[in-house]
């Protein structure tokens, strides 16, 4: 496959029915980009601003989401006054998932199936029955 290099340029790409496996995007602005009916399995996104990202109708089985939030003090984009905007999950299949070492203060869980849900090993259903 012949590589196509776009460096220090301003372009709008219209890529359709194309195989662009193993492509790399470094220091790129992709605001308002749209990906529809794509296979992005095994993709890795690091050091990215994904504010207002919307993922709909996606299969995320095996996804590993970690170190999410505002940039830490050691990061060049750190802003001590910046506040993390809340995330929203709706109609998501999260059964069997693990949430570890996360700040869940102020989280609201409503209209969800919580059978088997544990926090620090304690079944929430049992707590609610008391």
XYZ file of N, CA and C in Angstrom, residues 25-120:
288
model
N -2.211 9.431 12.851
C -2.555 10.846 12.912
C -1.840 11.424 14.127
N -0.888 12.314 13.937
C -0.146 12.926 15.034
C -0.322 14.443 14.970
N -0.629 15.042 16.118
C -0.795 16.486 16.214
C -1.730 16.987 15.109
N -2.920 16.408 15.048
C -3.893 16.700 13.995
C -5.162 17.267 14.615
N -5.759 18.229 13.972
C -7.051 18.761 14.388
C -8.126 18.059 13.570
N -9.018 17.325 14.250
C -10.101 16.598 13.579
C -11.460 17.070 14.085
N -11.595 18.342 14.455
C -12.875 18.822 14.965
C -13.958 18.627 13.919
N -15.115 18.263 14.364
C -16.294 18.026 13.528
C -16.100 16.882 12.531
N -15.111 16.020 12.762
C -14.933 14.846 11.898
C -16.064 13.865 12.171
N -16.414 13.084 11.185
C -17.489 12.104 11.337
C -17.006 10.758 10.827
N -17.215 9.725 11.633
C -16.888 8.359 11.251
C -18.188 7.576 11.296
N -18.608 7.007 10.184
C -19.867 6.273 10.135
C -19.640 4.936 9.443
N -20.174 3.875 10.058
C -20.049 2.521 9.518
C -18.583 2.175 9.285
N -17.777 2.314 10.345
C -16.340 2.064 10.255
C -15.926 0.951 11.208
N -14.876 0.257 10.870
C -14.256 -0.715 11.765
C -13.015 -0.055 12.335
N -13.085 0.313 13.605
C -11.952 0.956 14.262
C -11.422 0.073 15.387
N -11.600 -1.249 15.251
C -11.108 -2.153 16.283
C -9.591 -2.030 16.391
N -9.103 -2.148 17.597
C -7.676 -2.047 17.919
C -7.099 -0.654 17.691
N -7.944 0.372 17.559
C -7.449 1.745 17.470
C -7.046 2.209 18.863
N -6.104 3.098 18.923
C -5.656 3.651 20.202
C -5.649 5.168 20.088
N -6.298 5.825 21.043
C -6.338 7.284 21.089
C -5.642 7.700 22.376
N -4.587 8.485 22.277
C -3.860 8.939 23.461
C -3.674 10.447 23.410
N -3.618 11.059 24.582
C -3.355 12.491 24.719
C -4.248 13.293 23.771
N -5.573 13.069 23.878
C -6.516 13.687 22.945
C -7.587 14.472 23.683
N -8.057 15.539 23.077
C -9.211 16.268 23.583
C -10.429 15.706 22.869
N -11.238 14.937 23.591
C -12.439 14.332 23.013
C -13.697 14.969 23.588
N -13.598 16.220 24.010
C -14.756 16.929 24.549
C -15.889 16.911 23.537
N -17.088 16.668 24.025
C -18.302 16.620 23.218
C -18.306 15.473 22.202
N -17.451 14.475 22.408
C -17.456 13.274 21.576
C -18.771 12.539 21.769
N -19.353 12.045 20.697
C -20.558 11.226 20.791
C -20.284 9.899 20.106
N -20.509 8.815 20.834
C -20.376 7.467 20.280
C -21.748 6.839 20.356
N -22.283 6.434 19.221
C -23.631 5.852 19.189
C -23.614 4.578 18.361
N -24.313 3.568 18.850
C -24.441 2.323 18.109
C -23.115 1.621 17.902
N -22.219 1.733 18.866
C -20.886 1.145 18.726
C -20.747 -0.093 19.596
N -19.934 -1.022 19.169
C -19.592 -2.206 19.940
C -18.261 -1.915 20.605
N -18.245 -1.870 21.932
C -17.026 -1.529 22.668
C -16.505 -2.699 23.491
N -16.934 -3.919 23.195
C -16.490 -5.078 23.962
C -14.975 -5.149 24.033
N -14.447 -5.290 25.226
C -13.010 -5.375 25.417
C -12.311 -4.028 25.445
N -13.064 -2.937 25.330
C -12.443 -1.606 25.350
C -11.793 -1.356 26.711
N -10.699 -0.657 26.717
C -9.972 -0.302 27.939
C -9.886 1.216 27.972
N -10.686 1.826 28.822
C -10.749 3.284 28.927
C -10.088 3.653 30.248
N -9.013 4.419 30.189
C -8.262 4.709 31.415
C -7.598 6.078 31.351
N -7.284 6.592 32.539
C -6.630 7.896 32.691
C -7.394 9.000 31.962
N -8.717 9.021 32.169
C -9.585 9.999 31.517
C -9.858 11.154 32.482
N -9.818 12.349 31.998
C -10.100 13.527 32.813
C -9.294 14.710 32.317
N -9.178 15.690 33.169
C -8.421 16.886 32.804
C -6.924 16.571 32.820
N -6.132 17.311 32.042
C -4.688 17.068 32.027
C -4.081 17.247 33.420
N -3.159 16.366 33.816
C -2.512 16.494 35.126
C -1.534 17.669 35.153
N -1.082 18.025 36.336
C -0.191 19.186 36.501
C 1.038 19.121 35.607
N 1.554 17.938 35.358
C 2.777 17.805 34.555
C 2.525 17.978 33.054
N 1.265 18.083 32.643
C 0.917 18.176 31.217
C 0.983 19.633 30.754
N 1.466 19.902 29.530
C 1.558 21.285 29.045
C 0.207 21.999 28.933
N -0.896 21.263 28.810
C -2.223 21.879 28.693
C -2.944 21.966 30.040
N -2.235 21.720 31.136
C -2.841 21.762 32.469
C -3.377 23.159 32.765
N -4.574 23.213 33.311
C -5.199 24.465 33.735
C -5.809 24.215 35.105
N -5.249 24.833 36.124
C -5.698 24.598 37.500
C -7.164 24.984 37.700
N -7.678 25.898 36.896
C -9.060 26.351 37.050
C -10.056 25.545 36.207
N -9.576 24.690 35.352
C -10.468 23.912 34.477
C -11.214 22.854 35.282
N -12.456 22.629 34.941
C -13.296 21.627 35.606
C -13.742 20.596 34.575
N -13.704 19.329 34.961
C -14.168 18.244 34.092
C -15.675 18.344 33.922
N -16.140 18.382 32.686
C -17.582 18.352 32.437
C -18.064 16.916 32.584
N -19.287 16.708 33.059
C -19.760 15.342 33.281
C -19.940 14.553 31.986
N -19.795 13.239 32.112
C -20.044 12.322 31.000
C -21.452 11.776 31.137
N -22.023 11.300 30.039
C -23.375 10.748 30.081
C -23.389 9.418 29.338
N -23.877 8.388 30.008
C -24.053 7.070 29.400
C -25.544 6.789 29.363
N -26.090 6.475 28.207
C -27.514 6.147 28.077
C -27.659 4.870 27.258
N -28.530 3.981 27.722
C -28.818 2.742 26.995
C -27.546 1.983 26.628
N -26.661 1.819 27.602
C -25.387 1.134 27.367
C -25.384 -0.236 28.030
N -24.848 -1.211 27.362
C -24.675 -2.552 27.909
C -23.315 -2.585 28.601
N -23.333 -2.485 29.912
C -22.093 -2.450 30.689
C -21.974 -3.650 31.620
N -22.815 -4.675 31.441
C -22.783 -5.819 32.354
C -21.409 -6.482 32.318
N -20.932 -6.863 33.498
C -19.635 -7.512 33.619
C -18.458 -6.553 33.553
N -18.721 -5.271 33.409
C -17.643 -4.284 33.316
C -17.056 -4.000 34.690
N -15.874 -3.430 34.717
C -15.188 -3.093 35.957
C -14.859 -1.605 35.966
N -15.163 -0.957 37.069
C -14.794 0.448 37.266
C -13.861 0.470 38.470
N -12.619 0.862 38.265
C -11.608 0.789 39.312
C -10.907 2.130 39.485
N -10.734 2.546 40.723
C -9.975 3.744 41.067
C -10.474 4.971 40.301
N -11.804 5.153 40.282
C -12.426 6.278 39.574
C -13.134 7.192 40.566
N -13.167 8.469 40.273
C -13.914 9.422 41.088
C -15.361 9.397 40.612
N -16.240 8.840 41.432
C -17.658 8.741 41.084
C -18.513 9.686 41.926
N -17.891 10.698 42.532
C -18.663 11.624 43.357
C -19.698 12.334 42.500
N -20.911 12.419 42.996
C -21.986 13.100 42.292
C -22.575 12.310 41.135
N -22.201 11.043 40.974
C -22.743 10.224 39.884
C -24.187 9.873 40.193
N -25.049 9.952 39.198
C -26.466 9.613 39.340
C -26.756 8.411 38.458
N -27.204 7.317 39.077
C -27.577 6.112 38.336
C -29.083 5.981 38.449
N -29.791 6.006 37.314
C -31.249 5.911 37.371
C -31.780 5.008 36.263
N -32.894 4.326 36.559
C -33.563 3.436 35.608
C -32.612 2.397 35.023
N -31.759 1.825 35.887
C -30.775 0.838 35.446
C -31.003 -0.495 36.142
N -30.690 -1.573 35.463
C -30.705 -2.896 36.067
C -29.443 -3.014 36.912
N -29.606 -3.102 38.228
C -28.447 -3.154 39.117
C -28.276 -4.532 39.750
N -28.923 -5.559 39.183
C -28.765 -6.898 39.758
C -27.300 -7.320 39.652
N -26.732 -7.707 40.772
C -25.335 -8.121 40.820
C -24.351 -6.975 40.930
N -24.828 -5.721 40.918
C -23.934 -4.566 41.029
C -23.319 -4.529 42.416
N -21.994 -4.451 42.457
C -21.274 -4.387 43.730
C -20.411 -3.138 43.763
N -20.320 -2.566 44.944
C -19.367 -1.490 45.189
C -18.496 -1.958 46.341
N -17.206 -2.039 46.093
C -16.254 -2.554 47.081
C -16.716 -3.886 47.655
